Amino acid sequence: MTGPGRGANPGRPARFVTLEGGEGAGKSTLALGLRRRLGELGFECLVTREPGGSPKAELIREKLLSGQIAPFGPFAEALMFQAARIDHVERAIKPALARGEWVISDRFADSTRAYQGAVGRLDPGLVLGLERAALGAFKPDLTLVLDVPVEVGLARAALRRGAGGADRFEREGRAFHTRLREAYLRIAEAEPGRCVVIDAALEPAAVEDMAWAALESRLLRTAERAGLAR
Ligand code: TYD
């Protein structure tokens, strides 16, 4: 969703970018890299994440990732993710866009489509219906889908975790992560105007270059045109 272009980045429309993908895809590293590059061009940018990103949504995050909601099944989890998302959008994302800041969110609604929908085998119509109820017409201007082979992602997630315990989703098996990867690729294929698939098995610097190229061609050039037109 495009902001009004006043405030933090005067005359240049604010944009909402989401990063999606399986475990260990490198989303949080990429979010910081993209914010740095936007900053070099003078754009202010909020980096946020889901589940969470606002105080109330962070409370729901704890419940979800500790596995307390899992026994209720994927539908209850989808409801909780959407409840957290409503607060995140209303309290953090929309206010930042309204101030004219860009927003980069590490995960957003496609995570519910992929994890609870495709992997949890919820009816796709139900998942989309919930999404519409939570978000209305609000959606990202650009979604970068970070694609990595399952083994690479799991090995990275294990490294990052170190001696700490795996969360509810990292504990899932290989079949779960394979299904997840396929789900993301299908989402990207179905919405090519919004989504770009990035080969995230590459080095972080190369991933950042590719992601930046996508962001530049999809959003910055159009932002510049909009700025010039003012
Ligand atoms: P997090 O520790 O943020 O992991 P990651 O670095 O992989 O993003 O945990 C978020 C977990 O929650 C992750 O396993 C994906 C899952 N999730 C869903 O199942 N549905 C959702 O809608 C969202 C936002 C996340």
Short mmCIF file of C-alpha atoms and ligand atoms in Angstrom, two decimals:
data_model
loop_
_atom_site.label_atom_id
_atom_site.label_comp_id
_atom_site.label_asym_id
_atom_site.label_seq_id
_atom_site.Cartn_x
_atom_site.Cartn_y
_atom_site.Cartn_z
CA MET A 1 0.00 0.00 0.00
CA THR A 2 1.40 3.30 -1.02
CA GLY A 3 1.67 6.13 1.49
CA PRO A 4 0.93 9.75 0.75
CA GLY A 5 4.51 10.83 0.12
CA ARG A 6 4.58 13.54 2.73
CA GLY A 7 6.63 13.71 5.91
CA ALA A 8 9.73 11.51 6.17
CA ASN A 9 10.34 11.22 2.43
CA PRO A 10 8.72 14.36 1.03
CA GLY A 11 7.40 14.06 -2.50
CA ARG A 12 8.33 10.39 -2.74
CA PRO A 13 5.67 7.77 -2.11
CA ALA A 14 6.25 5.38 0.81
CA ARG A 15 6.15 1.70 -0.05
CA PHE A 16 5.33 -1.49 1.80
CA VAL A 17 7.70 -4.40 1.13
CA THR A 18 7.41 -7.90 2.62
CA LEU A 19 10.04 -10.63 2.81
CA GLU A 20 8.80 -14.21 2.77
CA GLY A 21 10.29 -17.69 2.72
CA GLY A 22 11.00 -20.76 4.78
CA GLU A 23 13.28 -21.21 7.78
CA GLY A 24 16.83 -19.88 7.43
CA ALA A 25 16.16 -18.03 4.18
CA GLY A 26 17.97 -14.91 5.45
CA LYS A 27 15.01 -12.54 5.65
CA SER A 28 16.12 -10.56 8.70
CA THR A 29 19.62 -9.96 7.32
CA LEU A 30 18.14 -8.86 4.02
CA ALA A 31 15.67 -6.50 5.72
CA LEU A 32 18.54 -4.63 7.36
CA GLY A 33 20.52 -4.53 4.11
CA LEU A 34 17.59 -3.07 2.19
CA ARG A 35 16.98 -0.48 4.89
CA ARG A 36 20.65 0.54 4.71
CA ARG A 37 20.44 0.99 0.94
CA LEU A 38 17.18 2.94 1.17
CA GLY A 39 18.81 5.10 3.83
CA GLU A 40 21.69 5.87 1.46
CA LEU A 41 19.11 7.33 -0.93
CA GLY A 42 17.56 9.38 1.87
CA PHE A 43 14.48 7.21 2.44
CA GLU A 44 13.40 6.57 6.01
CA CYS A 45 12.35 3.00 6.57
CA LEU A 46 10.76 0.97 9.36
CA VAL A 47 11.92 -2.65 9.59
CA THR A 48 9.38 -4.83 11.34
CA ARG A 49 8.46 -8.51 11.61
CA GLU A 50 5.65 -11.00 12.04
CA PRO A 51 4.31 -12.47 14.12
CA GLY A 52 4.75 -9.36 16.24
CA GLY A 53 5.83 -5.87 15.26
CA SER A 54 3.56 -4.06 17.76
CA PRO A 55 3.34 -4.55 21.54
CA LYS A 56 0.05 -6.49 21.45
CA ALA A 57 1.10 -8.58 18.47
CA GLU A 58 4.35 -9.46 20.28
CA LEU A 59 2.24 -10.93 23.11
CA ILE A 60 0.43 -13.15 20.61
CA ARG A 61 3.82 -14.08 19.06
CA GLU A 62 4.93 -15.61 22.37
CA LYS A 63 1.83 -17.81 22.50
CA LEU A 64 2.22 -18.92 18.89
CA LEU A 65 5.94 -19.71 18.87
CA SER A 66 5.93 -21.47 22.23
CA GLY A 67 3.47 -23.96 20.72
CA GLN A 68 0.61 -23.15 23.11
CA ILE A 69 -1.84 -22.62 20.23
CA ALA A 70 -0.69 -25.61 18.13
CA PRO A 71 -2.96 -28.14 19.90
CA PHE A 72 -5.99 -26.11 18.72
CA GLY A 73 -5.01 -26.78 15.08
CA PRO A 74 -4.08 -24.65 12.05
CA PHE A 75 -7.40 -22.78 11.91
CA ALA A 76 -6.93 -21.44 15.45
CA GLU A 77 -3.32 -20.60 14.59
CA ALA A 78 -4.45 -18.75 11.44
CA LEU A 79 -6.93 -16.75 13.53
CA MET A 80 -4.20 -15.81 16.00
CA PHE A 81 -1.73 -14.83 13.27
CA GLN A 82 -4.41 -12.65 11.68
CA ALA A 83 -5.34 -11.11 15.04
CA ALA A 84 -1.69 -10.19 15.59
CA ARG A 85 -1.52 -8.88 12.02
CA ILE A 86 -4.50 -6.55 12.46
CA ASP A 87 -2.77 -4.84 15.39
CA HIS A 88 0.58 -4.76 13.58
CA VAL A 89 -0.97 -3.13 10.51
CA GLU A 90 -3.07 -0.61 12.42
CA ARG A 91 -0.48 0.34 15.07
CA ALA A 92 2.81 0.11 13.23
CA ILE A 93 2.63 -0.33 9.44
CA LYS A 94 -0.09 2.11 8.41
CA PRO A 95 1.14 4.86 10.77
CA ALA A 96 4.67 4.55 9.33
CA LEU A 97 3.37 4.72 5.75
CA ALA A 98 1.24 7.71 6.73
CA ARG A 99 4.41 9.44 8.01
CA GLY A 100 5.91 8.81 4.58
CA GLU A 101 8.30 6.04 5.70
CA TRP A 102 8.92 2.85 3.81
CA VAL A 103 8.07 -0.35 5.68
CA ILE A 104 9.88 -3.67 5.30
CA SER A 105 8.20 -6.55 7.11
CA ASP A 106 9.98 -9.84 7.78
CA ARG A 107 6.94 -12.05 6.98
CA PHE A 108 3.34 -11.00 6.41
CA ALA A 109 0.08 -12.53 5.15
CA ASP A 110 1.76 -14.95 2.71
CA SER A 111 3.22 -16.73 5.75
CA THR A 112 -0.32 -17.61 6.88
CA ARG A 113 -1.21 -18.71 3.35
CA ALA A 114 1.89 -20.93 3.20
CA TYR A 115 2.21 -22.27 6.78
CA GLN A 116 -1.39 -22.59 7.95
CA GLY A 117 -2.97 -22.78 4.48
CA ALA A 118 -0.80 -24.97 2.29
CA VAL A 119 1.14 -26.85 4.95
CA GLY A 120 -1.64 -26.92 7.57
CA ARG A 121 -4.01 -27.94 4.79
CA LEU A 122 -6.65 -25.35 5.56
CA ASP A 123 -9.12 -24.64 2.79
CA PRO A 124 -7.51 -21.90 0.61
CA GLY A 125 -10.85 -20.07 0.37
CA LEU A 126 -11.04 -19.95 4.15
CA VAL A 127 -7.49 -18.60 4.47
CA LEU A 128 -8.12 -15.91 1.86
CA GLY A 129 -11.44 -15.05 3.49
CA LEU A 130 -9.71 -14.55 6.84
CA GLU A 131 -7.02 -12.46 5.18
CA ARG A 132 -9.64 -10.26 3.54
CA ALA A 133 -11.50 -9.88 6.83
CA ALA A 134 -8.26 -8.85 8.58
CA LEU A 135 -6.72 -6.64 5.91
CA GLY A 136 -9.43 -5.55 3.49
CA ALA A 137 -7.68 -4.35 0.34
CA PHE A 138 -4.41 -3.61 2.16
CA LYS A 139 -1.48 -5.51 0.66
CA PRO A 140 2.27 -5.16 0.06
CA ASP A 141 3.55 -3.18 -2.92
CA LEU A 142 6.29 -5.80 -3.33
CA THR A 143 6.90 -9.24 -1.85
CA LEU A 144 10.33 -10.81 -2.14
CA VAL A 145 10.09 -14.59 -1.81
CA LEU A 146 13.46 -15.91 -0.62
CA ASP A 147 13.79 -19.39 -2.05
CA VAL A 148 16.31 -21.89 -0.65
CA PRO A 149 16.59 -25.67 -0.93
CA VAL A 150 15.14 -27.27 2.21
CA GLU A 151 18.49 -28.67 3.47
CA VAL A 152 20.20 -25.28 3.15
CA GLY A 153 17.42 -23.51 5.04
CA LEU A 154 17.27 -26.05 7.85
CA ALA A 155 21.07 -26.08 8.26
CA ARG A 156 21.10 -22.27 8.46
CA ALA A 157 18.25 -22.21 10.98
CA ALA A 158 20.07 -24.79 13.14
CA LEU A 159 23.30 -22.74 13.00
CA ARG A 160 21.47 -19.56 13.97
CA ARG A 161 19.75 -21.34 16.82
CA GLY A 162 23.05 -22.69 18.19
CA ALA A 163 22.51 -24.35 21.55
CA GLY A 164 19.01 -22.83 21.94
CA GLY A 165 15.87 -24.91 21.40
CA ALA A 166 13.99 -25.04 18.10
CA ASP A 167 10.66 -23.17 18.01
CA ARG A 168 7.35 -24.80 17.17
CA PHE A 169 7.88 -24.48 13.41
CA GLU A 170 11.59 -25.34 13.30
CA ARG A 171 10.78 -28.65 14.98
CA GLU A 172 8.72 -29.77 11.99
CA GLY A 173 10.14 -32.38 9.62
CA ARG A 174 11.53 -32.26 6.10
CA ALA A 175 8.17 -32.90 4.39
CA PHE A 176 6.76 -29.81 6.11
CA HIS A 177 9.54 -27.62 4.76
CA THR A 178 9.33 -29.08 1.24
CA ARG A 179 5.61 -28.36 1.14
CA LEU A 180 6.27 -24.87 2.44
CA ARG A 181 8.79 -24.12 -0.28
CA GLU A 182 6.37 -25.30 -2.97
CA ALA A 183 3.59 -23.21 -1.43
CA TYR A 184 5.67 -20.04 -1.61
CA LEU A 185 6.62 -20.70 -5.22
CA ARG A 186 2.94 -21.15 -6.09
CA ILE A 187 2.02 -17.87 -4.34
CA ALA A 188 4.72 -16.05 -6.32
CA GLU A 189 3.58 -17.64 -9.57
CA ALA A 190 -0.04 -16.67 -8.93
CA GLU A 191 0.78 -13.00 -8.23
CA PRO A 192 3.70 -12.01 -10.44
CA GLY A 193 2.78 -8.33 -10.22
CA ARG A 194 3.44 -8.31 -6.49
CA CYS A 195 5.98 -11.11 -5.96
CA VAL A 196 9.57 -11.68 -7.06
CA VAL A 197 11.40 -14.94 -6.28
CA ILE A 198 15.00 -14.45 -5.13
CA ASP A 199 17.57 -17.29 -5.10
CA ALA A 200 18.51 -17.11 -1.44
CA ALA A 201 20.97 -20.02 -1.52
CA LEU A 202 23.58 -17.49 -2.70
CA GLU A 203 25.86 -15.46 -0.42
CA PRO A 204 24.04 -12.75 1.58
CA ALA A 205 25.69 -9.96 -0.47
CA ALA A 206 24.49 -11.51 -3.75
CA VAL A 207 20.99 -12.02 -2.34
CA GLU A 208 20.94 -8.36 -1.28
CA ASP A 209 22.05 -7.27 -4.77
CA MET A 210 19.28 -9.26 -6.43
CA ALA A 211 16.66 -8.10 -3.96
CA TRP A 212 17.77 -4.51 -4.41
CA ALA A 213 17.59 -4.83 -8.19
CA ALA A 214 14.00 -6.07 -7.89
CA LEU A 215 13.06 -3.30 -5.46
CA GLU A 216 14.69 -0.67 -7.64
CA SER A 217 13.00 -1.74 -10.85
CA ARG A 218 9.58 -2.41 -9.28
CA LEU A 219 9.32 0.50 -6.86
CA LEU A 220 12.08 3.10 -7.02
CA ARG A 221 11.86 3.91 -10.67
CA THR A 222 8.11 4.30 -10.38
CA ALA A 223 8.59 6.34 -7.17
CA GLU A 224 10.97 8.65 -9.02
CA ARG A 225 8.48 9.03 -11.83
CA ALA A 226 5.75 9.85 -9.30
CA GLY A 227 8.08 12.35 -7.62
CA LEU A 228 8.87 14.04 -10.94
CA ALA A 229 5.22 14.20 -11.83
CA ARG A 230 4.39 16.21 -8.73
P1 TYD B 1 10.64 -16.50 13.59
O1 TYD B 1 11.46 -16.88 14.79
O2 TYD B 1 10.34 -15.08 13.36
O3 TYD B 1 11.23 -17.26 12.36
P2 TYD B 1 11.72 -16.85 10.91
O4 TYD B 1 13.11 -16.32 11.09
O5 TYD B 1 11.68 -18.16 10.19
O6 TYD B 1 10.75 -15.85 10.35
O7 TYD B 1 9.28 -17.35 13.72
C1 TYD B 1 8.17 -17.14 12.98
C2 TYD B 1 7.54 -18.48 12.73
O8 TYD B 1 6.12 -18.33 12.62
C3 TYD B 1 8.02 -19.11 11.45
O9 TYD B 1 8.28 -20.48 11.64
C4 TYD B 1 6.84 -18.98 10.52
C5 TYD B 1 5.65 -18.93 11.43
N1 TYD B 1 4.52 -18.15 10.91
C6 TYD B 1 3.33 -18.82 10.55
O10 TYD B 1 3.23 -20.03 10.66
N2 TYD B 1 2.28 -18.09 10.08
C7 TYD B 1 2.33 -16.73 9.95
O11 TYD B 1 1.34 -16.09 9.51
C8 TYD B 1 3.56 -16.06 10.34
C9 TYD B 1 3.67 -14.57 10.22
C10 TYD B 1 4.62 -16.82 10.80
#
